[in-house]
Amino acid sequence: MLKHTQNHLGQPIGPSIGAWTPPRQPSHDVMKGLHCVLEPLSAKRHAAALYAANALDGEGRNWTYLPYGPFPEAEAYEAWVDSWAVSTDPLFFAVCNHQGEALGVAAYLRIAPDVGCIEVGHLNFSPRLQRTPAATEAMYLMMAHAFALGYRRYEWKCDALNAPSRSAALRLGFCFEGVFRQATIYKGRSRDTAWFSIIDAEWPALKEAFGRWLASANFDANSRQLVRLSALTSAVEFKDF
């Protein structure tokens, strides 16, 4: 149940935001971690490597739930990257390893500083990035940056039929908020959209969970995790305001 106060008419109203001030619009800040680096997406720097990495997905499964792709030729993908690299919303990043190879793409979108809300999306992680510590760390770095800027709400949305995306959101500590029916249309088909979020009051505990999971002590000599991230994030209580 939403916590509330009452106004002078006896009507329930939401809690005051106090001294909160709107954060700045995120920019193309480089985000560095132990396993990956997020760089501003660039056709010149990243398109060729991304196309090659995505080509390992021979069936094109990664493109099913995205509103664009697959791209039959490298030139078409490079043109797509070039057209979106200059965008500020969505704000695209390439997920690179420490050798400088781009292995995936992620973006901030629906950025609303006036209400402190920001979404992560346009996720396209190549087979070389999927199920690696770098993939998880990339999501952590984007969360951490958004909350450090002062955003109050961090969103994840996906096609309600996209089971891997829904599972990923829960593993990362997002709270499932429900399904918006027939929310949009893409690739000529109707989409119900599943909504997830993390709010600022939950972030300190989630940040600690990510820190424990990403620590070198959590991986054996073969880079296998000793404690699952889901075991750490599931222990975090959602804040019911």
PDB file of C-alpha atoms in Angstrom:
ATOM      1  CA  MET A   1       0.000   0.000   0.000  1.00  0.00           C
ATOM      2  CA  LEU A   2       1.313   3.433  -0.962  1.00  0.00           C
ATOM      3  CA  LYS A   3       2.299   5.450   2.087  1.00  0.00           C
ATOM      4  CA  HIS A   4       0.688   8.841   2.109  1.00  0.00           C
ATOM      5  CA  THR A   5      -0.165  11.897   4.081  1.00  0.00           C
ATOM      6  CA  GLN A   6      -3.334  13.953   3.994  1.00  0.00           C
ATOM      7  CA  ASN A   7      -3.938  17.404   2.640  1.00  0.00           C
ATOM      8  CA  HIS A   8      -6.055  20.044   4.331  1.00  0.00           C
ATOM      9  CA  LEU A   9      -9.153  18.468   2.750  1.00  0.00           C
ATOM     10  CA  GLY A  10      -8.456  15.102   4.319  1.00  0.00           C
ATOM     11  CA  GLN A  11      -7.526  13.558   0.964  1.00  0.00           C
ATOM     12  CA  PRO A  12      -4.614  11.095   0.802  1.00  0.00           C
ATOM     13  CA  ILE A  13      -1.614  12.480  -1.095  1.00  0.00           C
ATOM     14  CA  GLY A  14       1.842  11.126  -1.802  1.00  0.00           C
ATOM     15  CA  PRO A  15       4.854  11.855   0.406  1.00  0.00           C
ATOM     16  CA  SER A  16       6.834  15.035  -0.099  1.00  0.00           C
ATOM     17  CA  ILE A  17       9.993  14.771  -2.187  1.00  0.00           C
ATOM     18  CA  GLY A  18      11.716  17.088   0.266  1.00  0.00           C
ATOM     19  CA  ALA A  19      14.893  18.733  -0.978  1.00  0.00           C
ATOM     20  CA  TRP A  20      15.223  16.548  -4.087  1.00  0.00           C
ATOM     21  CA  THR A  21      16.264  18.456  -7.193  1.00  0.00           C
ATOM     22  CA  PRO A  22      16.110  17.221 -10.805  1.00  0.00           C
ATOM     23  CA  PRO A  23      19.319  15.540 -12.017  1.00  0.00           C
ATOM     24  CA  ARG A  24      21.162  16.522 -15.159  1.00  0.00           C
ATOM     25  CA  GLN A  25      20.600  14.808 -18.463  1.00  0.00           C
ATOM     26  CA  PRO A  26      23.073  11.920 -18.786  1.00  0.00           C
ATOM     27  CA  SER A  27      25.828  12.456 -21.324  1.00  0.00           C
ATOM     28  CA  HIS A  28      28.224  10.144 -23.076  1.00  0.00           C
ATOM     29  CA  ASP A  29      30.375   9.585 -20.008  1.00  0.00           C
ATOM     30  CA  VAL A  30      32.718   6.609 -20.291  1.00  0.00           C
ATOM     31  CA  MET A  31      31.928   4.027 -17.599  1.00  0.00           C
ATOM     32  CA  LYS A  32      34.740   1.676 -16.625  1.00  0.00           C
ATOM     33  CA  GLY A  33      34.494  -1.520 -14.614  1.00  0.00           C
ATOM     34  CA  LEU A  34      36.582  -4.561 -13.813  1.00  0.00           C
ATOM     35  CA  HIS A  35      35.239  -6.526 -16.776  1.00  0.00           C
ATOM     36  CA  CYS A  36      34.025  -3.985 -19.316  1.00  0.00           C
ATOM     37  CA  VAL A  37      34.020  -0.395 -20.495  1.00  0.00           C
ATOM     38  CA  LEU A  38      30.953   1.458 -21.759  1.00  0.00           C
ATOM     39  CA  GLU A  39      31.877   3.926 -24.480  1.00  0.00           C
ATOM     40  CA  PRO A  40      29.762   6.334 -26.552  1.00  0.00           C
ATOM     41  CA  LEU A  41      28.536   4.316 -29.521  1.00  0.00           C
ATOM     42  CA  SER A  42      30.488   5.128 -32.676  1.00  0.00           C
ATOM     43  CA  ALA A  43      30.125   3.668 -36.152  1.00  0.00           C
ATOM     44  CA  LYS A  44      33.818   4.170 -36.837  1.00  0.00           C
ATOM     45  CA  ARG A  45      34.984   2.558 -33.601  1.00  0.00           C
ATOM     46  CA  HIS A  46      32.381  -0.106 -32.988  1.00  0.00           C
ATOM     47  CA  ALA A  47      30.173  -1.047 -35.954  1.00  0.00           C
ATOM     48  CA  ALA A  48      32.485  -3.608 -37.563  1.00  0.00           C
ATOM     49  CA  ALA A  49      33.252  -5.403 -34.297  1.00  0.00           C
ATOM     50  CA  LEU A  50      29.598  -5.415 -33.270  1.00  0.00           C
ATOM     51  CA  TYR A  51      28.483  -6.783 -36.616  1.00  0.00           C
ATOM     52  CA  ALA A  52      31.042  -9.575 -36.409  1.00  0.00           C
ATOM     53  CA  ALA A  53      30.068 -10.411 -32.814  1.00  0.00           C
ATOM     54  CA  ASN A  54      26.358 -10.380 -33.673  1.00  0.00           C
ATOM     55  CA  ALA A  55      27.004 -12.675 -36.640  1.00  0.00           C
ATOM     56  CA  LEU A  56      27.711 -15.466 -34.133  1.00  0.00           C
ATOM     57  CA  ASP A  57      23.955 -15.403 -33.496  1.00  0.00           C
ATOM     58  CA  GLY A  58      23.336 -17.298 -36.735  1.00  0.00           C
ATOM     59  CA  GLU A  59      19.570 -17.626 -36.239  1.00  0.00           C
ATOM     60  CA  GLY A  60      19.065 -13.958 -35.401  1.00  0.00           C
ATOM     61  CA  ARG A  61      17.411 -14.689 -32.067  1.00  0.00           C
ATOM     62  CA  ASN A  62      18.804 -11.494 -30.517  1.00  0.00           C
ATOM     63  CA  TRP A  63      16.776  -9.359 -32.931  1.00  0.00           C
ATOM     64  CA  THR A  64      13.339 -10.904 -32.379  1.00  0.00           C
ATOM     65  CA  TYR A  65      12.193  -8.488 -29.687  1.00  0.00           C
ATOM     66  CA  LEU A  66      14.002  -5.384 -30.961  1.00  0.00           C
ATOM     67  CA  PRO A  67      12.130  -2.944 -33.219  1.00  0.00           C
ATOM     68  CA  TYR A  68      14.908  -3.113 -35.843  1.00  0.00           C
ATOM     69  CA  GLY A  69      17.241  -5.703 -37.350  1.00  0.00           C
ATOM     70  CA  PRO A  70      18.579  -8.141 -38.232  1.00  0.00           C
ATOM     71  CA  PHE A  71      20.846  -6.409 -40.719  1.00  0.00           C
ATOM     72  CA  PRO A  72      21.763  -8.484 -43.778  1.00  0.00           C
ATOM     73  CA  GLU A  73      24.928  -6.533 -44.535  1.00  0.00           C
ATOM     74  CA  ALA A  74      27.624  -4.831 -42.484  1.00  0.00           C
ATOM     75  CA  GLU A  75      27.047  -1.565 -44.364  1.00  0.00           C
ATOM     76  CA  ALA A  76      23.395  -1.490 -43.319  1.00  0.00           C
ATOM     77  CA  TYR A  77      24.312  -2.038 -39.685  1.00  0.00           C
ATOM     78  CA  GLU A  78      27.024   0.623 -39.838  1.00  0.00           C
ATOM     79  CA  ALA A  79      24.484   3.084 -41.240  1.00  0.00           C
ATOM     80  CA  TRP A  80      22.085   2.242 -38.395  1.00  0.00           C
ATOM     81  CA  VAL A  81      24.827   2.795 -35.800  1.00  0.00           C
ATOM     82  CA  ASP A  82      25.857   6.042 -37.444  1.00  0.00           C
ATOM     83  CA  SER A  83      22.291   7.365 -37.406  1.00  0.00           C
ATOM     84  CA  TRP A  84      21.736   6.610 -33.719  1.00  0.00           C
ATOM     85  CA  ALA A  85      25.182   7.434 -32.332  1.00  0.00           C
ATOM     86  CA  VAL A  86      24.298  11.145 -32.333  1.00  0.00           C
ATOM     87  CA  SER A  87      21.019  10.638 -30.445  1.00  0.00           C
ATOM     88  CA  THR A  88      20.682  11.960 -26.895  1.00  0.00           C
ATOM     89  CA  ASP A  89      17.492   9.987 -26.152  1.00  0.00           C
ATOM     90  CA  PRO A  90      18.042   7.118 -26.651  1.00  0.00           C
ATOM     91  CA  LEU A  91      21.630   7.636 -25.520  1.00  0.00           C
ATOM     92  CA  PHE A  92      23.606   4.683 -26.867  1.00  0.00           C
ATOM     93  CA  PHE A  93      26.729   3.006 -25.495  1.00  0.00           C
ATOM     94  CA  ALA A  94      28.916   0.212 -26.792  1.00  0.00           C
ATOM     95  CA  VAL A  95      29.838  -2.447 -24.246  1.00  0.00           C
ATOM     96  CA  CYS A  96      33.521  -3.192 -24.814  1.00  0.00           C
ATOM     97  CA  ASN A  97      36.051  -5.516 -23.267  1.00  0.00           C
ATOM     98  CA  HIS A  98      39.341  -4.139 -21.987  1.00  0.00           C
ATOM     99  CA  GLN A  99      40.957  -4.944 -25.331  1.00  0.00           C
ATOM    100  CA  GLY A 100      38.653  -2.358 -26.902  1.00  0.00           C
ATOM    101  CA  GLU A 101      36.390  -4.832 -28.744  1.00  0.00           C
ATOM    102  CA  ALA A 102      32.728  -3.859 -28.856  1.00  0.00           C
ATOM    103  CA  LEU A 103      30.552  -6.850 -27.929  1.00  0.00           C
ATOM    104  CA  GLY A 104      27.158  -5.321 -27.226  1.00  0.00           C
ATOM    105  CA  VAL A 105      24.949  -2.246 -27.138  1.00  0.00           C
ATOM    106  CA  ALA A 106      22.843  -0.620 -24.417  1.00  0.00           C
ATOM    107  CA  ALA A 107      21.103   2.731 -24.042  1.00  0.00           C
ATOM    108  CA  TYR A 108      19.395   5.097 -21.680  1.00  0.00           C
ATOM    109  CA  LEU A 109      15.987   6.169 -22.997  1.00  0.00           C
ATOM    110  CA  ARG A 110      12.777   7.961 -22.049  1.00  0.00           C
ATOM    111  CA  ILE A 111      14.963  10.223 -19.959  1.00  0.00           C
ATOM    112  CA  ALA A 112      12.861  12.545 -17.767  1.00  0.00           C
ATOM    113  CA  PRO A 113      15.065  14.565 -15.406  1.00  0.00           C
ATOM    114  CA  ASP A 114      12.115  16.697 -14.266  1.00  0.00           C
ATOM    115  CA  VAL A 115      10.584  13.672 -12.500  1.00  0.00           C
ATOM    116  CA  GLY A 116      13.835  11.736 -11.987  1.00  0.00           C
ATOM    117  CA  CYS A 117      12.934   8.792 -14.215  1.00  0.00           C
ATOM    118  CA  ILE A 118      15.199   6.991 -16.692  1.00  0.00           C
ATOM    119  CA  GLU A 119      14.976   3.683 -18.567  1.00  0.00           C
ATOM    120  CA  VAL A 120      17.574   1.210 -19.784  1.00  0.00           C
ATOM    121  CA  GLY A 121      16.928  -0.532 -23.077  1.00  0.00           C
ATOM    122  CA  HIS A 122      17.962  -1.268 -26.657  1.00  0.00           C
ATOM    123  CA  LEU A 123      19.963  -4.118 -25.169  1.00  0.00           C
ATOM    124  CA  ASN A 124      21.667  -6.250 -27.777  1.00  0.00           C
ATOM    125  CA  PHE A 125      24.375  -8.423 -26.259  1.00  0.00           C
ATOM    126  CA  SER A 126      26.229 -10.627 -28.725  1.00  0.00           C
ATOM    127  CA  PRO A 127      26.894 -14.309 -27.920  1.00  0.00           C
ATOM    128  CA  ARG A 128      30.400 -13.291 -26.827  1.00  0.00           C
ATOM    129  CA  LEU A 129      28.948 -11.002 -24.151  1.00  0.00           C
ATOM    130  CA  GLN A 130      25.917 -12.980 -22.984  1.00  0.00           C
ATOM    131  CA  ARG A 131      26.156 -14.781 -19.635  1.00  0.00           C
ATOM    132  CA  THR A 132      29.490 -13.183 -18.743  1.00  0.00           C
ATOM    133  CA  PRO A 133      30.479 -11.040 -15.752  1.00  0.00           C
ATOM    134  CA  ALA A 134      30.948  -8.175 -18.226  1.00  0.00           C
ATOM    135  CA  ALA A 135      27.285  -8.331 -19.254  1.00  0.00           C
ATOM    136  CA  THR A 136      26.127  -8.052 -15.658  1.00  0.00           C
ATOM    137  CA  GLU A 137      28.674  -5.372 -14.839  1.00  0.00           C
ATOM    138  CA  ALA A 138      27.530  -3.280 -17.793  1.00  0.00           C
ATOM    139  CA  MET A 139      24.019  -3.209 -16.334  1.00  0.00           C
ATOM    140  CA  TYR A 140      25.411  -2.391 -12.904  1.00  0.00           C
ATOM    141  CA  LEU A 141      27.507   0.485 -14.262  1.00  0.00           C
ATOM    142  CA  MET A 142      24.508   2.024 -15.992  1.00  0.00           C
ATOM    143  CA  MET A 143      22.370   1.713 -12.870  1.00  0.00           C
ATOM    144  CA  ALA A 144      25.090   3.162 -10.664  1.00  0.00           C
ATOM    145  CA  HIS A 145      25.636   6.108 -12.987  1.00  0.00           C
ATOM    146  CA  ALA A 146      21.921   6.922 -13.164  1.00  0.00           C
ATOM    147  CA  PHE A 147      21.457   6.866  -9.397  1.00  0.00           C
ATOM    148  CA  ALA A 148      24.688   8.821  -8.852  1.00  0.00           C
ATOM    149  CA  LEU A 149      23.251  11.542 -11.091  1.00  0.00           C
ATOM    150  CA  GLY A 150      20.220  11.697  -8.803  1.00  0.00           C
ATOM    151  CA  TYR A 151      17.532   9.780 -10.676  1.00  0.00           C
ATOM    152  CA  ARG A 152      14.741   8.422  -8.462  1.00  0.00           C
ATOM    153  CA  ARG A 153      13.422   5.656 -10.694  1.00  0.00           C
ATOM    154  CA  TYR A 154      15.231   3.289 -13.085  1.00  0.00           C
ATOM    155  CA  GLU A 155      13.023   1.369 -15.499  1.00  0.00           C
ATOM    156  CA  TRP A 156      13.241  -1.811 -17.559  1.00  0.00           C
ATOM    157  CA  LYS A 157      10.535  -2.631 -20.086  1.00  0.00           C
ATOM    158  CA  CYS A 158      10.260  -5.512 -22.528  1.00  0.00           C
ATOM    159  CA  ASP A 159       7.873  -7.504 -24.644  1.00  0.00           C
ATOM    160  CA  ALA A 160       5.841  -9.493 -22.143  1.00  0.00           C
ATOM    161  CA  LEU A 161       6.596 -12.634 -24.205  1.00  0.00           C
ATOM    162  CA  ASN A 162      10.358 -12.101 -23.939  1.00  0.00           C
ATOM    163  CA  ALA A 163      11.039 -14.592 -21.152  1.00  0.00           C
ATOM    164  CA  PRO A 164      14.855 -14.133 -21.113  1.00  0.00           C
ATOM    165  CA  SER A 165      14.487 -10.374 -20.697  1.00  0.00           C
ATOM    166  CA  ARG A 166      11.963 -10.759 -17.888  1.00  0.00           C
ATOM    167  CA  SER A 167      14.243 -13.237 -16.117  1.00  0.00           C
ATOM    168  CA  ALA A 168      17.207 -10.896 -16.532  1.00  0.00           C
ATOM    169  CA  ALA A 169      15.285  -8.016 -14.978  1.00  0.00           C
ATOM    170  CA  LEU A 170      14.405 -10.076 -11.908  1.00  0.00           C
ATOM    171  CA  ARG A 171      17.980 -11.373 -11.594  1.00  0.00           C
ATOM    172  CA  LEU A 172      19.253  -7.779 -11.652  1.00  0.00           C
ATOM    173  CA  GLY A 173      16.946  -6.810  -8.814  1.00  0.00           C
ATOM    174  CA  PHE A 174      14.110  -5.064 -10.634  1.00  0.00           C
ATOM    175  CA  CYS A 175      10.594  -5.112  -9.194  1.00  0.00           C
ATOM    176  CA  PHE A 176       7.914  -6.428 -11.572  1.00  0.00           C
ATOM    177  CA  GLU A 177       5.104  -3.883 -11.818  1.00  0.00           C
ATOM    178  CA  GLY A 178       2.707  -5.501 -14.264  1.00  0.00           C
ATOM    179  CA  VAL A 179       1.841  -5.749 -17.962  1.00  0.00           C
ATOM    180  CA  PHE A 180       0.477  -2.968 -20.157  1.00  0.00           C
ATOM    181  CA  ARG A 181      -1.761  -4.688 -22.706  1.00  0.00           C
ATOM    182  CA  GLN A 182      -1.383  -3.799 -26.388  1.00  0.00           C
ATOM    183  CA  ALA A 183       1.037  -1.089 -25.381  1.00  0.00           C
ATOM    184  CA  THR A 184       2.661  -0.681 -28.774  1.00  0.00           C
ATOM    185  CA  ILE A 185       3.214  -2.143 -32.238  1.00  0.00           C
ATOM    186  CA  TYR A 186       6.538  -3.162 -33.746  1.00  0.00           C
ATOM    187  CA  LYS A 187       7.579  -5.228 -36.749  1.00  0.00           C
ATOM    188  CA  GLY A 188       3.901  -5.409 -37.682  1.00  0.00           C
ATOM    189  CA  ARG A 189       2.812  -7.142 -34.486  1.00  0.00           C
ATOM    190  CA  SER A 190       1.142  -6.140 -31.249  1.00  0.00           C
ATOM    191  CA  ARG A 191       3.160  -5.979 -28.060  1.00  0.00           C
ATOM    192  CA  ASP A 192       2.106  -6.291 -24.441  1.00  0.00           C
ATOM    193  CA  THR A 193       4.805  -4.608 -22.362  1.00  0.00           C
ATOM    194  CA  ALA A 194       6.099  -5.890 -19.025  1.00  0.00           C
ATOM    195  CA  TRP A 195       7.252  -3.122 -16.668  1.00  0.00           C
ATOM    196  CA  PHE A 196       9.996  -3.359 -14.041  1.00  0.00           C
ATOM    197  CA  SER A 197      11.702  -0.752 -11.882  1.00  0.00           C
ATOM    198  CA  ILE A 198      14.277   0.004  -9.224  1.00  0.00           C
ATOM    199  CA  ILE A 199      13.847   3.102  -7.084  1.00  0.00           C
ATOM    200  CA  ASP A 200      16.479   5.108  -5.269  1.00  0.00           C
ATOM    201  CA  ALA A 201      15.539   3.781  -1.823  1.00  0.00           C
ATOM    202  CA  GLU A 202      16.360   0.248  -3.018  1.00  0.00           C
ATOM    203  CA  TRP A 203      19.621   1.140  -4.696  1.00  0.00           C
ATOM    204  CA  PRO A 204      22.008   1.084  -1.667  1.00  0.00           C
ATOM    205  CA  ALA A 205      21.153  -2.547  -0.873  1.00  0.00           C
ATOM    206  CA  LEU A 206      21.292  -3.544  -4.543  1.00  0.00           C
ATOM    207  CA  LYS A 207      24.613  -1.768  -4.976  1.00  0.00           C
ATOM    208  CA  GLU A 208      26.018  -3.831  -2.109  1.00  0.00           C
ATOM    209  CA  ALA A 209      24.638  -7.017  -3.703  1.00  0.00           C
ATOM    210  CA  PHE A 210      26.315  -6.221  -7.012  1.00  0.00           C
ATOM    211  CA  GLY A 211      29.555  -5.418  -5.226  1.00  0.00           C
ATOM    212  CA  ARG A 212      29.542  -8.806  -3.527  1.00  0.00           C
ATOM    213  CA  TRP A 213      28.760 -10.618  -6.770  1.00  0.00           C
ATOM    214  CA  LEU A 214      31.362  -8.791  -8.867  1.00  0.00           C
ATOM    215  CA  ALA A 215      34.143  -9.259  -6.303  1.00  0.00           C
ATOM    216  CA  SER A 216      36.979 -11.500  -7.494  1.00  0.00           C
ATOM    217  CA  ALA A 217      36.415 -13.717  -4.454  1.00  0.00           C
ATOM    218  CA  ASN A 218      33.033 -14.711  -5.906  1.00  0.00           C
ATOM    219  CA  PHE A 219      34.638 -16.484  -8.881  1.00  0.00           C
ATOM    220  CA  ASP A 220      36.730 -19.628  -8.977  1.00  0.00           C
ATOM    221  CA  ALA A 221      39.821 -20.265 -11.082  1.00  0.00           C
ATOM    222  CA  ASN A 222      37.599 -21.035 -14.082  1.00  0.00           C
ATOM    223  CA  SER A 223      35.633 -17.776 -13.663  1.00  0.00           C
ATOM    224  CA  ARG A 224      32.566 -19.625 -12.411  1.00  0.00           C
ATOM    225  CA  GLN A 225      30.403 -17.762  -9.910  1.00  0.00           C
ATOM    226  CA  LEU A 226      30.266 -19.119  -6.379  1.00  0.00           C
ATOM    227  CA  VAL A 227      27.152 -17.186  -5.295  1.00  0.00           C
ATOM    228  CA  ARG A 228      24.421 -16.402  -7.804  1.00  0.00           C
ATOM    229  CA  LEU A 229      23.467 -12.776  -8.253  1.00  0.00           C
ATOM    230  CA  SER A 230      19.793 -13.705  -7.963  1.00  0.00           C
ATOM    231  CA  ALA A 231      20.444 -15.046  -4.473  1.00  0.00           C
ATOM    232  CA  LEU A 232      21.808 -11.643  -3.465  1.00  0.00           C
ATOM    233  CA  THR A 233      19.297  -9.406  -5.205  1.00  0.00           C
ATOM    234  CA  SER A 234      16.269 -11.467  -4.153  1.00  0.00           C
ATOM    235  CA  ALA A 235      17.162 -10.717  -0.527  1.00  0.00           C
ATOM    236  CA  VAL A 236      16.672  -7.000  -1.124  1.00  0.00           C
ATOM    237  CA  GLU A 237      13.275  -5.816   0.033  1.00  0.00           C
ATOM    238  CA  PHE A 238      11.271  -3.690  -2.367  1.00  0.00           C
ATOM    239  CA  LYS A 239      10.311  -0.354  -0.857  1.00  0.00           C
ATOM    240  CA  ASP A 240       6.554   0.123  -0.750  1.00  0.00           C
ATOM    241  CA  PHE A 241       5.875   3.805  -0.570  1.00  0.00           C
TER     242      PHE A 241
END
